[in-house]
CSV table of C-alpha atoms and ligand atoms in Angstrom, one decimal:
chain,number,residue,atom,x,y,z
A,143,MET,CA,-82.5,49.4,-72.7
A,144,ASP,CA,-81.7,47.8,-69.4
A,145,ILE,CA,-83.4,49.6,-66.4
A,146,GLY,CA,-83.2,48.8,-62.8
A,147,ILE,CA,-81.6,49.5,-59.4
A,148,ASP,CA,-78.2,51.1,-59.7
A,149,LYS,CA,-77.6,51.8,-56.0
A,150,ILE,CA,-79.1,50.7,-52.7
A,151,GLY,CA,-78.8,52.5,-49.3
A,152,PHE,CA,-80.1,51.4,-46.0
A,153,TYR,CA,-80.6,53.0,-42.6
A,154,VAL,CA,-81.6,51.4,-39.3
A,155,PRO,CA,-82.0,53.2,-36.0
A,156,LYS,CA,-79.2,52.8,-33.4
A,157,ASP,CA,-81.3,51.1,-30.7
A,158,TYR,CA,-82.9,47.7,-30.7
A,159,ILE,CA,-84.6,45.4,-28.2
A,160,ASP,CA,-83.8,41.7,-27.9
A,161,ILE,CA,-86.8,39.5,-28.9
A,162,VAL,CA,-86.1,36.9,-26.2
A,163,GLU,CA,-86.2,39.7,-23.5
A,164,LEU,CA,-89.4,41.0,-25.0
A,165,ALA,CA,-90.9,37.5,-24.9
A,166,LYS,CA,-89.9,37.1,-21.2
A,167,ALA,CA,-91.4,40.5,-20.4
A,168,ARG,CA,-94.6,39.5,-22.0
A,169,ASP,CA,-94.6,36.1,-20.3
A,170,VAL,CA,-94.4,34.3,-23.6
A,171,ASP,CA,-92.2,31.2,-24.5
A,172,PRO,CA,-89.2,32.8,-26.4
A,173,ASP,CA,-89.4,30.1,-29.0
A,174,LYS,CA,-92.7,31.4,-30.1
A,175,PHE,CA,-91.1,34.7,-31.0
A,176,THR,CA,-87.8,33.4,-32.4
A,177,ILE,CA,-89.1,30.3,-34.1
A,178,GLY,CA,-92.9,30.8,-34.4
A,179,ILE,CA,-92.6,34.4,-35.6
A,180,GLY,CA,-89.0,34.2,-36.7
A,181,GLN,CA,-87.4,37.4,-35.2
A,182,ASP,CA,-84.3,38.0,-33.1
A,183,LYS,CA,-84.1,41.8,-32.6
A,184,GLN,CA,-86.3,44.8,-33.3
A,185,ALA,CA,-85.2,48.3,-34.2
A,186,VAL,CA,-86.5,51.1,-32.0
A,187,PRO,CA,-86.4,54.7,-33.4
A,188,LYS,CA,-85.7,57.7,-31.2
A,189,PRO,CA,-88.7,60.1,-30.6
A,190,TYR,CA,-87.0,62.7,-32.9
A,191,GLN,CA,-86.8,60.2,-35.7
A,192,ASP,CA,-89.7,59.6,-38.1
A,193,ALA,CA,-90.4,58.6,-41.7
A,194,VAL,CA,-88.8,61.8,-42.9
A,195,THR,CA,-85.5,61.5,-41.0
A,196,LEU,CA,-85.2,57.7,-41.7
A,197,ALA,CA,-85.7,58.4,-45.4
A,198,ALA,CA,-83.1,61.2,-45.4
A,199,SER,CA,-80.6,58.9,-43.7
A,200,SER,CA,-80.8,56.0,-46.2
A,201,ALA,CA,-80.9,58.3,-49.3
A,202,ASP,CA,-78.0,60.4,-47.9
A,203,SER,CA,-75.8,57.2,-47.8
A,204,ILE,CA,-75.9,56.8,-51.6
A,205,LEU,CA,-76.6,60.1,-53.3
A,206,SER,CA,-73.6,61.5,-55.1
A,207,ALA,CA,-73.4,65.0,-56.6
A,208,GLU,CA,-73.7,63.4,-60.0
A,209,ASP,CA,-76.9,61.5,-58.9
A,210,LYS,CA,-78.4,64.7,-57.7
A,211,LYS,CA,-77.7,66.5,-61.0
A,212,ASP,CA,-79.3,63.7,-63.0
A,213,LEU,CA,-82.3,63.2,-60.7
A,214,GLY,CA,-85.7,63.8,-62.3
A,215,LEU,CA,-88.0,61.9,-60.0
A,216,LEU,CA,-88.3,61.3,-56.2
A,217,ILE,CA,-90.9,58.9,-54.9
A,218,VAL,CA,-91.3,58.0,-51.2
A,219,GLY,CA,-93.3,54.9,-50.3
A,220,THR,CA,-94.5,55.0,-46.7
A,221,GLU,CA,-97.5,54.2,-44.5
A,222,SER,CA,-96.2,56.1,-41.5
A,223,SER,CA,-95.9,59.6,-43.0
A,224,VAL,CA,-96.1,62.7,-40.7
A,225,ASP,CA,-98.5,64.9,-42.7
A,226,GLU,CA,-101.8,64.2,-44.4
A,227,SER,CA,-101.0,66.9,-47.1
A,228,LYS,CA,-97.4,67.6,-47.6
A,229,SER,CA,-95.4,64.6,-48.8
A,230,THR,CA,-92.4,63.1,-47.1
A,231,ALA,CA,-90.6,63.7,-50.4
A,232,ALA,CA,-91.1,67.5,-50.1
A,233,PHE,CA,-89.5,67.6,-46.6
A,234,LEU,CA,-86.5,65.8,-48.1
A,235,MET,CA,-85.7,68.5,-50.6
A,236,ASP,CA,-83.7,70.6,-48.1
A,237,LEU,CA,-82.4,67.8,-46.0
A,238,LEU,CA,-80.8,66.2,-49.1
A,239,ASP,CA,-80.0,69.4,-51.0
A,240,LEU,CA,-81.9,68.2,-54.0
A,241,PRO,CA,-82.3,70.4,-57.2
A,242,GLU,CA,-85.8,71.8,-57.5
A,243,ASP,CA,-86.4,70.7,-61.1
A,244,ILE,CA,-87.6,67.2,-60.1
A,245,ARG,CA,-91.0,65.7,-59.6
A,246,ALA,CA,-91.3,64.6,-56.0
A,247,PHE,CA,-94.2,62.9,-54.2
A,248,GLU,CA,-95.3,60.2,-51.8
A,249,ILE,CA,-97.1,56.9,-52.5
A,250,LYS,CA,-99.2,55.0,-50.0
A,251,GLN,CA,-100.5,51.5,-50.3
A,252,ALA,CA,-99.4,49.8,-47.1
A,253,CYS,CA,-96.3,47.7,-47.7
A,254,PHE,CA,-96.7,47.9,-51.5
A,255,GLY,CA,-95.7,51.6,-51.7
A,256,ALA,CA,-92.0,51.1,-52.6
A,257,THR,CA,-92.8,48.6,-55.3
A,258,ALA,CA,-95.4,51.0,-56.8
A,259,GLY,CA,-92.6,53.6,-56.7
A,260,LEU,CA,-90.1,51.3,-58.3
A,261,MET,CA,-92.4,50.4,-61.2
A,262,THR,CA,-93.3,54.1,-61.7
A,263,ALA,CA,-89.5,54.8,-61.8
A,264,TYR,CA,-89.0,52.1,-64.4
A,265,ASP,CA,-91.6,53.7,-66.6
A,266,TYR,CA,-90.1,57.2,-66.0
A,267,ILE,CA,-86.5,56.0,-67.0
A,268,SER,CA,-87.8,54.2,-70.1
A,269,GLN,CA,-89.1,57.6,-71.3
A,270,ASN,CA,-86.2,59.6,-69.9
A,271,PRO,CA,-83.1,57.4,-70.3
A,272,ASP,CA,-80.6,60.1,-69.3
A,273,LYS,CA,-82.3,60.8,-66.0
A,274,LYS,CA,-82.3,59.0,-62.6
A,275,ALA,CA,-85.1,58.3,-60.1
A,276,LEU,CA,-84.8,58.0,-56.4
A,277,VAL,CA,-87.3,55.6,-54.7
A,278,ILE,CA,-87.3,55.5,-50.9
A,279,ALA,CA,-89.1,53.1,-48.6
A,280,THR,CA,-89.4,54.5,-45.1
A,281,ASP,CA,-91.5,53.4,-42.2
A,282,ILE,CA,-91.9,52.9,-38.5
A,283,ALA,CA,-94.0,49.8,-37.9
A,284,ARG,CA,-96.1,50.2,-34.7
A,285,TYR,CA,-98.8,48.0,-33.3
A,286,GLY,CA,-98.6,49.0,-29.6
A,287,ILE,CA,-97.2,47.7,-26.4
A,288,LYS,CA,-98.5,44.3,-25.3
A,289,THR,CA,-100.5,43.8,-28.5
A,290,PRO,CA,-100.1,40.5,-30.6
A,291,GLY,CA,-98.4,42.6,-33.3
A,292,GLU,CA,-95.8,44.1,-30.9
A,293,VAL,CA,-93.3,41.4,-31.8
A,294,THR,CA,-93.7,42.3,-35.5
A,295,GLN,CA,-92.7,46.0,-35.1
A,296,GLY,CA,-89.5,47.6,-36.5
A,297,ALA,CA,-88.2,50.7,-38.2
A,298,GLY,CA,-85.9,51.7,-41.0
A,299,SER,CA,-85.5,52.8,-44.6
A,300,VAL,CA,-84.2,51.6,-47.9
A,301,ALA,CA,-83.3,54.0,-50.7
A,302,MET,CA,-82.8,52.9,-54.4
A,303,ILE,CA,-81.5,54.8,-57.3
A,304,VAL,CA,-83.1,53.6,-60.5
A,305,SER,CA,-81.4,54.3,-63.8
A,306,GLN,CA,-80.5,52.8,-67.2
A,307,ASN,CA,-77.6,50.3,-67.2
A,308,PRO,CA,-78.1,49.5,-63.5
A,309,ARG,CA,-75.2,48.1,-61.5
A,310,VAL,CA,-77.2,46.0,-59.1
A,311,LEU,CA,-80.5,44.7,-60.4
A,312,LYS,CA,-82.0,44.7,-63.9
A,313,LEU,CA,-85.8,44.7,-63.8
A,314,ASN,CA,-87.0,42.3,-66.6
A,315,HIS,CA,-90.3,44.1,-67.2
A,316,LYS,CA,-92.1,40.8,-66.5
A,317,SER,CA,-94.7,41.3,-63.8
A,318,VAL,CA,-98.1,40.2,-62.7
A,319,TYR,CA,-100.2,42.0,-60.1
A,320,MET,CA,-103.6,42.0,-58.4
A,321,THR,CA,-105.7,44.2,-56.1
A,322,LYS,CA,-108.6,43.3,-53.8
A,323,ASN,CA,-110.5,45.3,-51.2
A,324,VAL,CA,-109.5,43.3,-48.1
A,325,GLY,CA,-109.7,44.2,-44.3
A,326,ASP,CA,-106.5,42.5,-43.1
A,327,PHE,CA,-104.6,45.5,-41.8
A,328,TRP,CA,-105.4,49.2,-41.6
A,329,ARG,CA,-104.4,52.4,-39.7
A,330,PRO,CA,-107.1,55.1,-39.6
A,331,THR,CA,-105.9,58.7,-39.6
A,332,PHE,CA,-106.6,59.1,-35.9
A,333,SER,CA,-104.3,56.3,-34.9
A,334,LYS,CA,-100.5,56.1,-34.5
A,335,THR,CA,-100.7,52.3,-34.3
A,336,ALA,CA,-102.0,49.8,-36.8
A,337,PHE,CA,-105.0,47.5,-36.5
A,338,ALA,CA,-104.5,44.0,-37.9
A,339,ARG,CA,-106.3,40.7,-38.4
A,340,GLY,CA,-102.9,39.1,-38.3
A,341,LYS,CA,-103.8,35.5,-39.1
A,342,TYR,CA,-106.2,36.5,-41.8
A,343,SER,CA,-103.5,38.8,-43.3
A,344,ASN,CA,-101.3,35.7,-43.5
A,345,GLU,CA,-103.9,33.8,-45.4
A,346,ILE,CA,-104.5,36.6,-47.9
A,347,TYR,CA,-100.7,37.0,-48.4
A,348,VAL,CA,-100.2,33.3,-49.1
A,349,ASP,CA,-103.3,33.3,-51.3
A,350,PHE,CA,-102.0,36.3,-53.3
A,351,PHE,CA,-98.6,34.6,-53.7
A,352,GLN,CA,-100.2,31.4,-55.1
A,353,THR,CA,-102.5,33.2,-57.4
A,354,LEU,CA,-99.8,35.4,-58.8
A,355,TRP,CA,-97.3,32.6,-59.2
A,356,ASP,CA,-100.0,30.7,-61.2
A,357,LYS,CA,-100.6,33.9,-63.3
A,358,TYR,CA,-96.9,34.4,-63.8
A,359,GLN,CA,-96.3,30.9,-65.1
A,360,ALA,CA,-99.2,31.1,-67.5
A,361,LYS,CA,-98.4,34.6,-68.8
A,362,TYR,CA,-94.6,34.0,-69.4
A,363,ASP,CA,-94.6,30.2,-69.9
A,364,ALA,CA,-92.3,30.1,-66.9
A,365,THR,CA,-91.3,27.3,-64.4
A,366,ILE,CA,-89.6,27.4,-61.1
A,367,ASP,CA,-86.3,26.4,-62.8
A,368,ASP,CA,-86.2,29.8,-64.4
A,369,PHE,CA,-85.4,31.3,-61.0
A,370,ASP,CA,-82.5,30.9,-58.6
A,371,THR,CA,-84.1,32.8,-55.7
A,372,LEU,CA,-87.5,33.9,-54.5
A,373,LEU,CA,-87.6,37.0,-52.4
A,374,PHE,CA,-90.7,37.8,-50.3
A,375,HIS,CA,-92.2,40.7,-48.4
A,376,ILE,CA,-91.1,39.9,-44.9
A,377,PRO,CA,-92.7,42.0,-42.2
A,378,TYR,CA,-91.7,39.1,-40.0
A,379,THR,CA,-89.7,36.3,-41.4
A,380,LYS,CA,-92.3,33.5,-40.7
A,381,MET,CA,-94.6,35.2,-43.2
A,382,GLY,CA,-92.3,34.6,-46.2
A,383,THR,CA,-91.5,31.1,-44.9
A,384,LYS,CA,-95.2,30.3,-45.2
A,385,ALA,CA,-95.4,31.4,-48.8
A,386,LEU,CA,-92.2,29.6,-49.7
A,387,ARG,CA,-93.6,26.4,-48.1
A,388,THR,CA,-96.5,26.3,-50.5
A,389,LEU,CA,-94.0,25.1,-53.1
A,390,ASP,CA,-92.8,22.2,-50.9
A,391,GLY,CA,-93.8,18.9,-52.5
A,392,LYS,CA,-94.8,20.6,-55.7
A,393,ILE,CA,-91.3,21.2,-57.1
A,394,ASP,CA,-88.2,19.1,-57.2
A,395,ALA,CA,-86.8,18.5,-53.7
A,396,ASP,CA,-83.3,19.8,-54.6
A,397,LYS,CA,-84.8,23.0,-56.1
A,398,TYR,CA,-86.8,23.5,-53.0
A,399,ALA,CA,-83.7,23.0,-50.8
A,400,GLU,CA,-81.8,25.6,-52.9
A,401,LEU,CA,-84.7,28.1,-52.7
A,402,THR,CA,-84.9,27.6,-48.9
A,403,SER,CA,-81.2,28.1,-48.4
A,404,HIS,CA,-81.3,31.3,-50.5
A,405,TYR,CA,-84.3,32.4,-48.6
A,406,GLN,CA,-82.4,32.0,-45.3
A,407,ALA,CA,-79.8,34.4,-46.7
A,408,SER,CA,-82.5,36.9,-47.6
A,409,ILE,CA,-84.0,37.0,-44.1
A,410,ARG,CA,-80.8,37.6,-42.0
A,411,PHE,CA,-81.2,41.3,-41.8
A,412,SER,CA,-84.9,41.3,-41.2
A,413,ARG,CA,-84.5,38.8,-38.3
A,414,SER,CA,-82.3,41.4,-36.6
A,415,VAL,CA,-84.2,44.6,-37.6
A,416,GLY,CA,-87.8,43.7,-37.7
A,417,ASN,CA,-90.6,45.2,-39.8
A,418,LEU,CA,-89.8,47.9,-42.3
A,419,TYR,CA,-93.3,47.8,-43.7
A,420,THR,CA,-92.8,48.9,-47.4
A,421,GLY,CA,-89.0,48.5,-47.2
A,422,SER,CA,-89.3,44.8,-46.0
A,423,LEU,CA,-88.9,43.2,-49.5
A,424,TYR,CA,-86.0,45.5,-50.3
A,425,LEU,CA,-84.2,44.8,-47.0
A,426,GLY,CA,-84.6,41.1,-48.0
A,427,LEU,CA,-83.0,42.0,-51.3
A,428,LEU,CA,-80.1,43.7,-49.7
A,429,SER,CA,-79.7,40.9,-47.2
A,430,TYR,CA,-79.5,38.4,-50.1
A,431,LEU,CA,-77.1,40.6,-52.1
A,432,ILE,CA,-74.7,40.7,-49.1
A,433,ASN,CA,-75.2,37.2,-47.7
A,434,GLY,CA,-75.6,34.9,-50.7
A,435,ALA,CA,-76.1,36.4,-54.2
A,436,LYS,CA,-74.2,35.5,-57.3
A,437,ALA,CA,-74.0,37.6,-60.5
A,438,GLY,CA,-76.4,36.5,-63.2
A,439,GLU,CA,-79.0,35.0,-60.8
A,440,ASN,CA,-82.7,35.4,-61.7
A,441,LEU,CA,-84.9,36.6,-58.8
A,442,LEU,CA,-88.6,36.3,-58.4
A,443,MET,CA,-89.8,39.1,-56.1
A,444,PHE,CA,-93.1,39.0,-54.2
A,445,SER,CA,-94.4,42.4,-53.0
A,446,TYR,CA,-97.5,42.6,-50.9
A,447,GLY,CA,-99.3,45.5,-49.3
A,448,SER,CA,-102.3,44.8,-47.0
A,449,GLY,CA,-105.6,46.2,-48.1
A,450,ALA,CA,-104.5,44.6,-50.5
A,451,VAL,CA,-102.2,44.7,-53.5
A,452,GLY,CA,-99.7,42.1,-54.6
A,453,GLU,CA,-97.1,42.0,-57.4
A,454,LEU,CA,-94.8,39.3,-58.5
A,455,TYR,CA,-91.9,40.4,-60.8
A,456,SER,CA,-88.6,39.1,-62.0
A,457,ALA,CA,-85.2,40.7,-62.0
A,458,GLU,CA,-81.6,39.7,-62.7
A,459,ILE,CA,-78.6,40.3,-60.5
A,460,GLN,CA,-75.9,42.2,-62.5
A,461,PRO,CA,-72.2,41.3,-62.6
A,462,THR,CA,-71.4,44.6,-61.0
A,463,PHE,CA,-73.9,44.3,-58.2
A,464,ALA,CA,-71.4,44.6,-55.3
A,465,GLN,CA,-70.5,48.1,-56.5
A,466,GLY,CA,-74.1,49.4,-55.8
A,467,PHE,CA,-74.0,49.4,-52.0
A,468,ASP,CA,-71.5,49.9,-49.2
A,469,GLN,CA,-71.4,46.5,-47.7
A,470,ALA,CA,-68.8,47.3,-44.9
A,471,ASN,CA,-70.8,50.3,-43.7
A,472,ILE,CA,-74.1,48.5,-43.7
A,473,LEU,CA,-72.7,45.6,-41.7
A,474,LYS,CA,-71.0,48.1,-39.3
A,475,MET,CA,-74.3,50.0,-38.8
A,476,LEU,CA,-76.0,46.8,-37.9
A,477,ASP,CA,-73.2,45.6,-35.6
A,478,ASP,CA,-72.8,49.0,-33.8
A,479,ARG,CA,-76.3,49.2,-32.6
A,480,GLN,CA,-77.0,49.2,-28.8
A,481,LYS,CA,-79.5,47.1,-27.0
A,482,MET,CA,-82.2,48.8,-24.9
A,483,SER,CA,-84.0,47.3,-22.0
A,484,ILE,CA,-87.7,46.5,-22.4
A,485,GLU,CA,-88.4,49.1,-19.7
A,486,ALA,CA,-86.5,51.9,-21.5
A,487,TYR,CA,-88.3,50.9,-24.8
A,488,GLU,CA,-91.7,51.1,-23.2
A,489,LYS,CA,-90.9,54.5,-21.7
A,490,MET,CA,-89.6,55.8,-25.0
A,491,TYR,CA,-92.6,54.4,-26.9
A,492,GLN,CA,-94.9,56.7,-24.8
A,493,VAL,CA,-93.0,59.9,-25.7
A,494,GLU,CA,-95.3,61.9,-28.0
A,495,TYR,CA,-94.0,65.3,-29.3
A,496,GLU,CA,-96.6,68.0,-29.3
A,497,ASN,CA,-96.9,71.4,-30.8
A,498,GLY,CA,-94.2,73.7,-29.2
A,499,THR,CA,-91.7,70.9,-28.7
A,500,ILE,CA,-88.1,71.9,-29.3
A,501,VAL,CA,-85.5,69.1,-29.4
A,502,ASP,CA,-82.2,69.9,-27.7
A,503,PRO,CA,-79.5,69.2,-30.4
A,504,GLU,CA,-77.2,68.0,-27.6
A,505,THR,CA,-79.4,65.0,-27.0
A,506,VAL,CA,-79.3,64.0,-30.7
A,507,SER,CA,-76.8,61.4,-32.0
A,508,GLU,CA,-78.1,61.1,-35.6
A,509,LYS,CA,-77.4,63.3,-38.7
A,510,PHE,CA,-81.1,64.0,-39.5
A,511,TYR,CA,-83.6,64.9,-36.8
A,512,LEU,CA,-86.9,66.6,-36.0
A,513,SER,CA,-85.8,69.8,-34.4
A,514,GLU,CA,-89.1,71.5,-33.6
A,515,ILE,CA,-92.8,71.5,-33.9
A,516,LYS,CA,-93.8,75.2,-34.3
A,517,ASP,CA,-97.3,76.3,-35.3
A,518,ASN,CA,-98.1,72.6,-35.8
A,519,GLU,CA,-95.4,72.4,-38.5
A,520,ARG,CA,-92.6,69.9,-38.2
A,521,LEU,CA,-89.2,71.4,-38.8
A,522,TYR,CA,-86.1,69.2,-39.4
A,523,LYS,CA,-82.4,69.7,-39.2
A,524,LYS,CA,-79.2,68.1,-40.4
A,525,ALA,CA,-76.5,67.9,-37.7
B,91,COA,N1,-92.4,27.5,-30.1
B,91,COA,C1,-92.4,27.6,-31.4
B,91,COA,N2,-93.4,28.1,-32.1
B,91,COA,C2,-94.5,28.5,-31.4
B,91,COA,C3,-94.6,28.5,-30.0
B,91,COA,C4,-93.5,27.9,-29.3
B,91,COA,N3,-93.5,27.8,-28.0
B,91,COA,N4,-95.8,29.0,-29.6
B,91,COA,C5,-96.4,29.4,-30.8
B,91,COA,N5,-95.7,29.1,-31.9
B,91,COA,C6,-96.0,29.4,-33.3
B,91,COA,C7,-97.4,29.1,-33.6
B,91,COA,O1,-97.6,27.7,-33.9
B,91,COA,C8,-97.5,30.0,-34.9
B,91,COA,O2,-96.9,29.4,-36.0
B,91,COA,P1,-97.7,29.2,-37.4
B,91,COA,O3,-98.1,30.6,-37.8
B,91,COA,O4,-96.8,28.6,-38.3
B,91,COA,O5,-98.9,28.4,-37.0
B,91,COA,C9,-96.7,31.2,-34.5
B,91,COA,O6,-95.8,30.8,-33.5
B,91,COA,C10,-97.5,32.4,-34.1
B,91,COA,O7,-98.4,32.0,-33.1
B,91,COA,P2,-99.8,32.5,-33.0
B,91,COA,O8,-100.5,31.9,-31.9
B,91,COA,O9,-100.5,32.6,-34.3
B,91,COA,O10,-99.4,34.0,-32.5
B,91,COA,P3,-100.3,35.3,-32.2
B,91,COA,O11,-101.7,35.0,-32.0
B,91,COA,O12,-99.6,36.0,-31.1
B,91,COA,O13,-100.1,36.2,-33.6
B,91,COA,C11,-99.3,37.3,-35.5
B,91,COA,C12,-99.0,36.2,-34.4
B,91,COA,C13,-98.2,37.3,-36.5
B,91,COA,C14,-100.6,37.0,-36.2
B,91,COA,C15,-99.4,38.7,-34.8
B,91,COA,O14,-98.1,39.0,-34.3
B,91,COA,C16,-99.8,39.8,-35.7
B,91,COA,O15,-101.0,40.0,-35.9
B,91,COA,N6,-98.9,40.6,-36.2
B,91,COA,C17,-99.2,41.6,-37.2
B,91,COA,C18,-99.0,40.9,-38.6
B,91,COA,C19,-99.7,41.6,-39.7
B,91,COA,O16,-100.9,41.6,-39.8
B,91,COA,N7,-98.9,42.2,-40.6
B,91,COA,C20,-99.4,42.7,-41.8
B,91,COA,C21,-98.6,41.9,-42.7
B,91,COA,S1,-98.4,42.5,-44.3
């Protein structure tokens, strides 16, 4: 039975900051941010948006009445959830009008969460072929103003429906993975912003990629010629570039040029959105599907979550892949965003909703929003 991604939805907040303006405000050479880090724009969420509302928005863009009827599993991967007990998935039940006879929960392992969800969904569909699973990656990536990580922030969400006979991507059930206790990035429960040993994280990421690629080749007797495209976890686009470069000189030059050109197509959206944390690999997938993919191509996907877990797996683009997402809407959403000044972004960044906050619906321009915090409980509304 073929199992994989049948539909993909994406949501990005309506505001962004320009990375050149950020560089100037931080007294940094803009080339460092645009070339050295590899970013152009950074999505900035509104204070009434969080992992729940971002998740609702991407899922809402793809869920049909038939999908809801067939749904048996909902997994949300996030490392910026709003509650230590209740899952983001439970909040979504009302917002998305989901039927109650589903198993819904949240997974956390830094940026690996969505891949953990996808693999769990694969197993679920293999046992329940008539059902569907919804996997959502949702995050707000925050390092703090004037920190080295500020240029690698971002926000957004990717939702994927997993089913049999998928229209977009068939997962080949060929996968290698590894876990190590590593202190490259963490966010203690008291903190809204992440702590990172950024350069160390880069080293571990590249090291995991090389180890897993060696493992994959040995386990499946594979070579690079088995793949048309390599997709990477791209919290900022330079990171994936570094992993890809490990192949330079080790594989045929034409093949390397082909992989590099496909990689460029996969990072276009990330360059203009920024870090989605666990959604980053899947934003790369969507970017590739819209900007370069061809039916029948074999992909090798590298997922990485600090802390650290890595997984390298293969997938095949289906002939019907273009039916699985709304290309026109996604491009329009990206184009229609508005630029914020660095000053306005800094001001908005400081806004912290406390118990007792009531959000005036007149100030809300999104469909899903946090409407109130009452008795320390977050309450959401659909406009
Ligand atoms: N023109 C072009 N490139 C320039 C430049 C210029 N004027 N000035 C610097 N650069 C390059 C550097 O050579 C470097 O490239 P390299 O990585 O290929 O060597 C890059 O820009 C970054 O410079 P660096 O001095 O390392 O930047 P930094 O100390 O500000 O830190 C990060 C950059 C990415 C480490 C930092 O933003 C960070 O910690 N981010 C969080 C990342 C993280 O941990 N994420 C978790 C991942 S899963």
